[in-house]
């Protein structure tokens, strides 16, 4: 990742995405150990506790924005972007 940060709030996630993404996109893929789901980022962030309860670790990826959010089982959240 060319740019990354540790974040603590949903507002920090949104701010990072708007400042550091190639093209801000609301469409994301959520990946868990059990599978992947395509969904709107705003919907994910509204129910983030439910989203992270599905599996130990959760990844939220936006190919258009070129960003990934990794939510670790211990509660740590990291976000990164690949800006070309």
PDB file of C-alpha atoms in Angstrom:
ATOM      1  CA  UNK A   1       0.000   0.000   0.000  1.00  0.00           C
ATOM      2  CA  UNK A   2       1.351   3.388  -0.890  1.00  0.00           C
ATOM      3  CA  UNK A   3      -0.696   5.149   1.803  1.00  0.00           C
ATOM      4  CA  UNK A   4      -2.087   3.618   4.985  1.00  0.00           C
ATOM      5  CA  UNK A   5      -3.311   4.519   8.465  1.00  0.00           C
ATOM      6  CA  UNK A   6      -4.709   3.105  11.641  1.00  0.00           C
ATOM      7  CA  UNK A   7      -8.246   4.452  12.156  1.00  0.00           C
ATOM      8  CA  UNK A   8     -10.566   4.508  15.144  1.00  0.00           C
ATOM      9  CA  UNK A   9     -13.929   5.846  13.927  1.00  0.00           C
ATOM     10  CA  UNK A  10     -16.244   5.599  10.936  1.00  0.00           C
ATOM     11  CA  UNK A  11     -15.652   9.308  10.286  1.00  0.00           C
ATOM     12  CA  UNK A  12     -11.902   8.656  10.019  1.00  0.00           C
ATOM     13  CA  UNK A  13     -12.569   5.877   7.491  1.00  0.00           C
ATOM     14  CA  UNK A  14     -14.727   8.144   5.319  1.00  0.00           C
ATOM     15  CA  UNK A  15     -12.237  11.022   5.537  1.00  0.00           C
ATOM     16  CA  UNK A  16      -9.342   8.737   4.564  1.00  0.00           C
ATOM     17  CA  UNK A  17     -11.273   7.359   1.590  1.00  0.00           C
ATOM     18  CA  UNK A  18     -12.230  10.792   0.308  1.00  0.00           C
ATOM     19  CA  UNK A  19      -8.671  12.106   0.632  1.00  0.00           C
ATOM     20  CA  UNK A  20      -6.706   9.084  -0.531  1.00  0.00           C
ATOM     21  CA  UNK A  21      -8.752   7.055  -2.962  1.00  0.00           C
ATOM     22  CA  UNK A  22      -8.301   7.026  -6.698  1.00  0.00           C
ATOM     23  CA  UNK A  23     -12.033   7.540  -7.236  1.00  0.00           C
ATOM     24  CA  UNK A  24     -14.379   7.429  -4.260  1.00  0.00           C
ATOM     25  CA  UNK A  25     -16.883   4.627  -4.723  1.00  0.00           C
ATOM     26  CA  UNK A  26     -19.695   3.424  -2.487  1.00  0.00           C
ATOM     27  CA  UNK A  27     -19.596  -0.118  -3.925  1.00  0.00           C
ATOM     28  CA  UNK A  28     -17.373  -2.449  -1.900  1.00  0.00           C
ATOM     29  CA  UNK A  29     -16.685  -6.135  -1.392  1.00  0.00           C
ATOM     30  CA  UNK A  30     -16.730  -7.488   2.147  1.00  0.00           C
ATOM     31  CA  UNK A  31     -14.633 -10.611   2.626  1.00  0.00           C
ATOM     32  CA  UNK A  32     -14.701 -13.013   5.536  1.00  0.00           C
ATOM     33  CA  UNK A  33     -13.305 -16.512   5.921  1.00  0.00           C
ATOM     34  CA  UNK A  34     -16.680 -17.840   4.782  1.00  0.00           C
ATOM     35  CA  UNK A  35     -17.176 -15.764   1.629  1.00  0.00           C
ATOM     36  CA  UNK A  36     -17.569 -12.382  -0.024  1.00  0.00           C
ATOM     37  CA  UNK A  37     -20.491  -9.980  -0.430  1.00  0.00           C
ATOM     38  CA  UNK A  38     -20.900  -6.937  -2.695  1.00  0.00           C
ATOM     39  CA  UNK A  39     -22.669  -4.063  -0.936  1.00  0.00           C
ATOM     40  CA  UNK A  40     -22.894  -0.291  -0.484  1.00  0.00           C
ATOM     41  CA  UNK A  41     -20.221   1.101   1.853  1.00  0.00           C
ATOM     42  CA  UNK A  42     -22.702   3.377   3.632  1.00  0.00           C
ATOM     43  CA  UNK A  43     -24.813   0.344   4.545  1.00  0.00           C
ATOM     44  CA  UNK A  44     -21.743  -1.474   5.844  1.00  0.00           C
ATOM     45  CA  UNK A  45     -20.680   1.414   8.050  1.00  0.00           C
ATOM     46  CA  UNK A  46     -24.188   1.752   9.530  1.00  0.00           C
ATOM     47  CA  UNK A  47     -24.050  -1.834  10.857  1.00  0.00           C
ATOM     48  CA  UNK A  48     -20.295  -2.306  11.195  1.00  0.00           C
ATOM     49  CA  UNK A  49     -20.624  -4.262  14.457  1.00  0.00           C
ATOM     50  CA  UNK A  50     -22.864  -6.823  12.752  1.00  0.00           C
ATOM     51  CA  UNK A  51     -20.516  -7.002   9.759  1.00  0.00           C
ATOM     52  CA  UNK A  52     -17.486  -7.724  11.919  1.00  0.00           C
ATOM     53  CA  UNK A  53     -19.355 -10.297  14.030  1.00  0.00           C
ATOM     54  CA  UNK A  54     -19.522 -12.680  11.049  1.00  0.00           C
ATOM     55  CA  UNK A  55     -15.879 -13.751  11.304  1.00  0.00           C
ATOM     56  CA  UNK A  56     -12.663 -13.118  13.235  1.00  0.00           C
ATOM     57  CA  UNK A  57     -11.191 -10.825  10.584  1.00  0.00           C
ATOM     58  CA  UNK A  58     -12.995  -8.735   7.971  1.00  0.00           C
ATOM     59  CA  UNK A  59     -11.718  -7.058   4.816  1.00  0.00           C
ATOM     60  CA  UNK A  60     -13.604  -4.364   2.909  1.00  0.00           C
ATOM     61  CA  UNK A  61     -12.236  -3.752  -0.569  1.00  0.00           C
ATOM     62  CA  UNK A  62     -13.109  -1.210  -3.256  1.00  0.00           C
ATOM     63  CA  UNK A  63     -11.416  -1.908  -6.586  1.00  0.00           C
ATOM     64  CA  UNK A  64     -12.599   1.401  -8.053  1.00  0.00           C
ATOM     65  CA  UNK A  65     -11.312   3.416  -5.093  1.00  0.00           C
ATOM     66  CA  UNK A  66      -8.220   1.193  -4.856  1.00  0.00           C
ATOM     67  CA  UNK A  67      -8.659   0.990  -1.077  1.00  0.00           C
ATOM     68  CA  UNK A  68      -8.874  -1.788   1.484  1.00  0.00           C
ATOM     69  CA  UNK A  69     -10.011  -1.723   5.107  1.00  0.00           C
ATOM     70  CA  UNK A  70      -8.834  -4.518   7.374  1.00  0.00           C
ATOM     71  CA  UNK A  71     -10.661  -5.094  10.644  1.00  0.00           C
ATOM     72  CA  UNK A  72      -8.726  -7.428  12.914  1.00  0.00           C
ATOM     73  CA  UNK A  73     -10.328  -9.700  15.493  1.00  0.00           C
ATOM     74  CA  UNK A  74      -8.765  -7.645  18.308  1.00  0.00           C
ATOM     75  CA  UNK A  75     -10.582  -4.491  17.141  1.00  0.00           C
ATOM     76  CA  UNK A  76      -7.672  -2.856  15.350  1.00  0.00           C
ATOM     77  CA  UNK A  77      -8.687  -1.215  12.061  1.00  0.00           C
ATOM     78  CA  UNK A  78      -6.248  -0.326   9.278  1.00  0.00           C
ATOM     79  CA  UNK A  79      -7.004   1.281   5.955  1.00  0.00           C
ATOM     80  CA  UNK A  80      -4.804   1.649   2.917  1.00  0.00           C
ATOM     81  CA  UNK A  81      -4.939   2.952  -0.613  1.00  0.00           C
ATOM     82  CA  UNK A  82      -2.954   2.317  -3.739  1.00  0.00           C
ATOM     83  CA  UNK A  83      -2.720   5.584  -5.604  1.00  0.00           C
ATOM     84  CA  UNK A  84      -1.242   5.290  -9.074  1.00  0.00           C
TER      85      UNK A  84
END
